[in-house]
Amino acid sequence: MEKRGLAILGSTGSIGTQALEVFEAHSDKFELVVLTANSNAALLIEQAKKYLPNTVVIADENRFEEVKNALWEDDIKVFAGKEALSQVVQMDEIEIVLTALVGFAGLEPTMSAIEAGKNIALANKETLVVAGELVTQRAQEKGVNIYPVDSEHSAIFQCIVGEFHNKIEKIYLTASGGPFRGKTTEDLKSVTKAQALNHPNWDMGAKITIDSASLMNKGLEVIEAKWLFGLKPEQIDVIVHPQSILHSLVQFEDGSIKSQMGLPDMKLPIQFALSYPDRFKSDFPRFNFADFPNLTFEQPDKDTFKNLQLAFDAMGASNGMPCVLNAANEVTVQAFLEEKIQFLDIANYNEKAMIHFSGSSASSIQELIALDDSVRSYVDSLI
Ligand code: NDP
């Protein structure tokens, strides 16, 4: 098997570091071409020295000298800045780009990689939330595959492999419920940042962990699923499954339901997105039925966790509304992490932004960038 050229955007993050573990276990199958970080120069340098990629990018230009000086003797090319991310993904040696950076910043490099005909292993769900129609349309035109990394979407993808000609009637995205499952609005008034960051099942980056606590993550995944699998909003449902063993379910037209199961471990969906259509042997811990005598399911509480309802509303509204919700949420989550607002303010400000920008439309990347910018300024002014 010829080695697949691999670029990992966001290699210093939670998904990025796990992707490097997958690469290390299968370095006979991949050629590591590009690693990138935002500002964590120390870890990027460490990774580059260990894995010797062709090129690294540090998005924060202030860290360029540090990275350049550290890597000059290793014969690794070093670039800096946001534009460099979009340029390096087009390198000839790359076959697949893992987009593991966080937030709206993933949109332009992902589009650039698609333009160059590179397959995408997509962790950066915000890209599809903001520009699902443009991204999937362009991918189709360029013959590019988008392989999901999100565990729920990977589960659905794994269920429909071999069933591509069979129609999906409905999908159920499973949600753990996060650290605040079962809490009331009254309870949520006083929760702290540390409590919100304490996810029961998954160890992830800070932004997605807060999104999981507020159920915004599930909302973003609903919109992501719509674009990845070409579904109508009424074909997507969310079910809370606190044990995170069933990673999502697909119901076909004959009523049969398939699910993909396993312990919560992101390395598996990362690996499948990179190895598809093959499955590589792994030593990931195996699921033991005796450890989980009760797998339970319950309805999500969309009244208390308003963000989930907001995402369904945004999906059904104008084509700019998911971009509005995403931009507002990136600002409010950051403000919560900086302890400038309370937990419940996240959804309240997100809702205000959706009302303020109701009816917004954006049909090009430039218009989406401008809309994202306006929403950020508006939400900043509220905070
Ligand atoms: P982290 O915050 O752990 O890592 C983010 C990575 O992106 C880091 O390498 C960071 O660099 C880089 N980055 C952040 N902002 C920018 C920017 N503006 N420009 C360029 N690079 C940037 O995030 P996660 O790994 O948790 O999540 C990554 C994506 O994957 C998100 O979209 C998330 O929703 C999705 N996802 C994550 C899962 C998980 O288990 N973590 C599960 C499913 C999906 P630096 O280190 O220098 O800051």
XYZ file of C-alpha atoms and ligand atoms in Angstrom:
431
model
C 0.000 0.000 0.000
C 1.337 3.408 -0.958
C 1.712 5.805 1.972
C -1.014 8.449 2.284
C 0.250 12.004 2.595
C -1.279 13.467 5.735
C -1.706 17.039 6.985
C -2.921 17.596 10.549
C -4.311 21.090 11.116
C -4.418 21.705 14.868
C -1.884 19.012 15.785
C -1.341 20.477 19.265
C -4.984 20.052 20.329
C -6.936 17.163 21.768
C -7.837 15.631 18.386
C -4.471 16.566 16.883
C -2.402 14.834 19.567
C -4.583 11.714 19.373
C -4.231 11.753 15.584
C -0.463 11.716 16.052
C -0.803 8.623 18.243
C -2.761 6.979 15.427
C -0.080 8.062 12.961
C 2.675 6.663 15.181
C 0.948 3.274 15.357
C 0.592 3.211 11.544
C 3.555 5.198 10.297
C 4.068 2.533 7.618
C 0.784 3.673 6.038
C 1.062 7.477 6.237
C 3.578 10.125 5.272
C 3.304 13.055 7.672
C 3.530 16.177 5.516
C 2.173 19.084 7.581
C 1.547 19.918 11.245
C 0.019 23.199 12.423
C -0.743 25.029 15.663
C -2.194 28.368 16.660
C 0.245 29.596 19.321
C 1.553 26.556 21.200
C 5.048 26.825 19.741
C 6.678 24.575 22.329
C 4.456 21.583 21.572
C 4.593 22.161 17.818
C 8.400 22.149 17.976
C 8.402 18.984 20.087
C 6.044 17.243 17.644
C 8.045 18.385 14.627
C 11.310 17.112 16.093
C 9.713 13.771 16.917
C 7.725 13.146 13.724
C 9.781 15.130 11.175
C 7.018 16.459 8.898
C 7.965 18.282 5.707
C 6.366 21.553 6.860
C 4.901 23.205 9.964
C 2.739 26.296 10.310
C 2.307 28.425 13.403
C -0.760 30.636 12.890
C 0.382 33.191 15.478
C 3.028 35.173 13.606
C 4.639 36.342 16.858
C 5.861 32.778 17.440
C 7.456 32.364 13.985
C 11.065 33.151 15.005
C 10.902 30.764 17.934
C 9.671 27.869 15.767
C 11.968 28.707 12.856
C 15.056 28.894 15.079
C 14.203 25.628 16.787
C 13.687 23.688 13.541
C 16.265 25.099 11.109
C 18.693 22.258 11.627
C 15.969 19.608 11.132
C 15.324 20.631 7.538
C 11.637 21.330 8.256
C 9.979 24.216 6.437
C 8.334 26.729 8.778
C 5.591 29.196 7.870
C 3.470 31.532 9.951
C 0.102 33.222 9.687
C -3.456 32.410 8.853
C -2.948 32.501 5.074
C -0.152 29.942 5.305
C -2.675 27.389 6.610
C -4.668 27.715 3.406
C -1.529 27.511 1.262
C 0.178 24.460 2.775
C -2.940 22.255 2.536
C -2.558 22.404 -1.242
C 0.907 20.756 -1.251
C 1.223 17.975 -3.839
C 2.397 15.434 -1.265
C -0.857 15.670 0.708
C -3.687 13.224 0.077
C -5.822 13.803 3.166
C -6.212 16.804 5.483
C -7.361 16.261 9.062
C -9.047 19.499 10.130
C -8.614 19.446 13.903
C -8.471 23.168 14.538
C -11.244 24.753 16.482
C -13.999 27.131 15.374
C -14.584 29.335 12.340
C -10.808 29.409 11.705
C -11.201 25.997 10.066
C -13.372 27.235 7.221
C -10.824 28.806 4.867
C -8.145 26.085 5.070
C -10.823 23.413 4.585
C -12.163 25.162 1.490
C -8.646 25.611 0.186
C -7.892 21.903 0.648
C -11.097 20.988 -1.182
C -10.157 23.334 -4.034
C -6.898 21.411 -4.365
C -8.784 18.095 -4.460
C -7.632 16.821 -1.072
C -9.860 14.467 0.898
C -10.920 15.817 4.277
C -11.059 14.046 7.639
C -13.325 16.537 9.327
C -13.182 17.126 13.067
C -13.803 20.872 12.765
C -17.604 20.708 12.791
C -17.926 24.519 12.847
C -16.918 24.554 9.158
C -19.985 22.542 8.147
C -22.235 24.439 10.553
C -21.255 27.768 9.039
C -20.931 26.837 5.374
C -22.375 23.342 4.976
C -23.984 24.005 1.633
C -20.938 25.651 0.042
C -18.493 23.106 1.430
C -20.441 19.981 0.476
C -21.316 21.346 -2.968
C -17.691 22.195 -3.732
C -16.510 18.844 -2.392
C -18.918 17.094 -4.732
C -17.778 19.166 -7.716
C -14.133 18.416 -6.939
C -14.742 14.706 -6.260
C -13.486 15.151 -2.708
C -14.618 12.906 0.151
C -15.379 14.311 3.592
C -14.850 11.640 6.229
C -16.367 12.449 9.630
C -14.183 12.378 12.738
C -16.884 13.367 15.232
C -17.721 10.074 16.955
C -21.459 10.394 16.316
C -21.026 11.076 12.604
C -18.372 8.412 12.317
C -20.880 5.995 13.854
C -23.488 6.921 11.268
C -20.920 6.663 8.497
C -19.884 3.211 9.742
C -23.556 2.140 9.798
C -24.195 3.200 6.208
C -21.054 1.724 4.676
C -22.438 -0.886 2.258
C -25.882 0.749 2.438
C -25.231 3.839 0.319
C -28.078 2.913 -2.053
C -30.531 2.474 0.855
C -32.365 5.545 2.085
C -31.962 6.733 5.646
C -35.348 7.284 7.285
C -33.961 8.900 10.391
C -30.841 9.206 12.475
C -30.479 9.444 16.239
C -27.464 11.384 17.454
C -26.551 10.245 20.934
C -25.568 12.786 23.603
C -23.978 12.001 26.940
C -25.886 14.914 28.491
C -22.628 16.370 29.782
C -21.793 17.277 33.382
C -25.122 19.053 33.988
C -27.547 16.357 32.836
C -30.719 16.476 34.949
C -30.024 19.964 36.308
C -32.692 22.674 36.310
C -32.313 26.265 35.136
C -32.188 27.254 38.801
C -29.285 24.821 39.413
C -27.415 26.137 36.369
C -27.426 29.730 37.654
C -24.529 29.006 39.975
C -22.382 26.476 38.064
C -18.690 27.269 37.708
C -16.226 27.071 34.848
C -14.437 24.164 36.580
C -17.705 22.217 36.828
C -18.522 22.897 33.185
C -15.064 21.707 32.130
C -15.480 18.423 34.013
C -17.025 16.203 31.324
C -18.051 12.757 32.614
C -17.005 10.668 29.558
C -14.762 12.580 27.157
C -11.453 14.438 27.589
C -11.547 17.213 24.951
C -10.466 20.783 24.217
C -12.003 23.571 26.313
C -14.404 24.957 23.683
C -16.081 21.662 22.812
C -16.216 20.714 26.508
C -18.224 23.854 27.312
C -20.357 23.212 24.211
C -21.039 19.717 25.559
C -22.108 21.081 28.939
C -24.543 23.521 27.282
C -25.717 20.972 24.637
C -24.544 23.377 21.936
C -22.164 20.663 20.811
C -25.128 18.426 20.035
C -26.822 21.316 18.278
C -23.761 21.900 16.096
C -23.651 18.164 15.387
C -27.279 18.186 14.262
C -26.427 20.802 11.620
C -23.204 18.958 10.735
C -25.209 15.743 10.190
C -27.670 17.489 7.923
C -24.852 18.407 5.516
C -22.720 15.291 5.838
C -25.571 12.898 5.137
C -27.895 15.091 3.047
C -30.781 14.913 5.546
C -33.856 17.014 6.159
C -34.162 18.555 9.648
C -37.083 16.252 10.546
C -34.874 13.207 9.878
C -32.515 14.133 12.731
C -33.251 13.382 16.364
C -31.162 13.588 19.533
C -31.290 11.043 22.329
C -29.423 11.310 25.624
C -27.381 8.181 26.362
C -25.267 8.909 29.444
C -22.897 5.941 29.064
C -21.633 7.054 25.600
C -21.380 3.477 24.320
C -23.781 3.677 21.372
C -22.248 6.456 19.319
C -25.363 7.134 17.210
C -27.992 5.177 15.313
C -29.416 5.002 11.799
C -32.966 3.895 11.062
C -33.544 2.691 7.504
C -36.788 2.670 5.508
C -37.646 -0.901 6.553
C -37.578 0.184 10.211
C -34.297 -1.554 10.986
C -31.910 0.372 13.240
C -28.115 0.029 13.154
C -25.719 1.467 15.680
C -21.964 1.547 16.142
C -20.762 0.809 19.671
C -17.542 1.050 21.603
C -15.841 2.688 24.535
C -15.635 6.486 24.267
C -12.232 6.893 22.607
C -11.713 9.438 19.811
C -8.757 7.518 18.408
C -11.122 5.033 16.790
C -13.122 7.527 14.703
C -9.922 9.456 13.905
C -8.306 6.257 12.645
C -11.355 5.196 10.624
C -11.529 8.595 8.920
C -7.887 8.165 7.900
C -7.986 4.464 7.016
C -11.355 4.243 5.198
C -12.293 1.964 3.472
C -9.932 -0.238 5.504
C -9.951 -0.911 9.224
C -6.503 -1.010 10.767
C -5.803 -3.383 13.645
C -5.619 -1.472 16.929
C -4.855 -2.084 20.587
C -7.509 0.390 21.825
C -9.205 -0.905 25.010
C -12.084 -3.265 24.169
C -15.682 -2.885 25.334
C -16.783 -5.369 27.991
C -20.552 -5.947 28.246
C -20.304 -6.926 31.916
C -19.011 -3.451 32.772
C -22.178 -1.854 31.352
C -25.222 -3.874 32.463
C -27.449 -0.838 31.892
C -27.410 1.224 28.743
C -30.036 3.928 29.162
C -31.748 6.516 26.966
C -33.745 9.661 27.698
C -35.093 12.727 25.929
C -32.907 15.860 25.950
C -34.210 18.808 27.972
C -34.332 21.533 25.323
C -36.046 24.013 27.691
C -33.226 24.051 30.213
C -30.489 23.548 27.606
C -31.777 26.181 25.190
C -28.764 25.973 22.898
C -29.971 22.672 21.455
C -33.307 24.218 20.494
C -31.506 27.282 19.089
C -29.494 25.010 16.806
C -32.632 23.283 15.498
C -34.144 26.758 14.950
C -31.024 27.975 13.132
C -31.004 24.893 10.906
C -34.568 25.579 9.831
C -34.129 29.358 9.392
C -32.312 31.440 6.747
C -29.002 30.192 5.354
C -27.037 32.723 7.432
C -28.501 31.704 10.774
C -26.172 28.768 11.593
C -23.260 31.172 10.973
C -24.860 33.692 13.356
C -25.372 31.072 16.046
C -21.849 29.696 15.641
C -20.194 33.127 15.814
C -22.237 34.165 18.846
C -21.421 30.882 20.553
C -17.673 31.165 19.922
C -17.698 34.601 21.580
C -19.909 33.601 24.521
C -17.964 30.398 25.230
C -14.695 32.344 25.235
C -16.265 34.950 27.566
C -17.452 32.171 29.893
C -13.966 30.629 29.881
C -12.580 34.054 30.803
C -15.213 34.242 33.577
C -16.798 37.381 32.130
C -20.294 35.860 31.902
C -22.307 33.158 33.675
C -23.081 29.748 32.203
C -26.711 30.569 31.377
C -25.621 33.775 29.629
C -24.083 31.641 26.866
C -27.486 30.564 25.508
C -29.148 33.871 26.401
C -26.655 35.929 24.365
C -26.711 33.368 21.557
C -30.485 33.779 21.395
C -30.204 37.585 21.386
C -27.793 37.413 18.452
C -30.176 35.169 16.507
C -33.020 37.619 17.084
C -30.848 40.617 16.171
C -29.603 39.007 12.941
C -32.834 37.204 12.029
C -33.286 36.792 8.294
C -29.540 37.183 7.591
C -28.377 35.406 4.520
C -24.896 34.730 3.208
C -24.258 32.812 0.046
C -20.492 33.112 -0.411
C -17.482 32.567 1.826
C -16.812 36.343 1.797
C -20.373 37.047 2.961
C -20.049 34.434 5.693
C -16.778 35.981 6.870
C -18.452 39.430 6.998
C -21.491 38.048 8.839
C -19.293 36.182 11.336
C -17.435 39.422 11.964
C -20.604 41.504 12.538
C -22.045 38.945 14.941
C -18.808 38.839 16.955
C -18.822 42.652 17.285
C -22.496 42.644 18.298
C -22.067 39.945 20.976
C -18.870 41.601 22.229
C -20.861 44.820 22.695
C -23.458 42.955 24.781
C -20.785 41.468 27.043
P -8.349 21.973 21.043
O -8.687 23.292 21.582
O -7.839 20.923 21.940
O -7.274 22.131 19.857
C -7.460 23.052 18.823
C -6.293 23.039 17.879
O -6.488 24.046 16.888
C -4.966 23.377 18.536
O -3.933 22.759 17.790
C -4.891 24.899 18.381
O -3.569 25.395 18.425
C -5.475 25.069 16.993
N -6.155 26.343 16.811
C -7.048 26.920 17.647
N -7.464 28.095 17.159
C -6.818 28.268 15.986
C -6.791 29.321 15.021
N -7.526 30.423 15.170
N -5.999 29.172 13.934
C -5.257 28.062 13.770
N -5.215 27.046 14.668
C -5.992 27.145 15.745
O -9.646 21.462 20.249
P -10.151 19.974 20.035
O -9.049 19.121 19.537
O -10.928 19.541 21.215
O -11.228 20.196 18.876
C -10.845 20.453 17.539
C -12.074 20.345 16.656
O -12.529 18.993 16.694
C -13.251 21.214 17.125
O -13.945 21.708 16.025
C -14.126 20.234 17.910
O -15.482 20.595 17.890
C -13.890 18.954 17.120
N -14.080 17.728 17.891
C -13.306 17.490 18.988
C -13.464 16.340 19.732
C -12.579 16.033 20.900
O -12.684 14.936 21.448
N -11.691 16.921 21.309
C -14.514 15.368 19.390
C -15.227 15.692 18.190
C -15.016 16.840 17.477
P -2.869 25.798 19.856
O -2.649 24.511 20.572
O -1.619 26.455 19.443
O -3.842 26.702 20.550
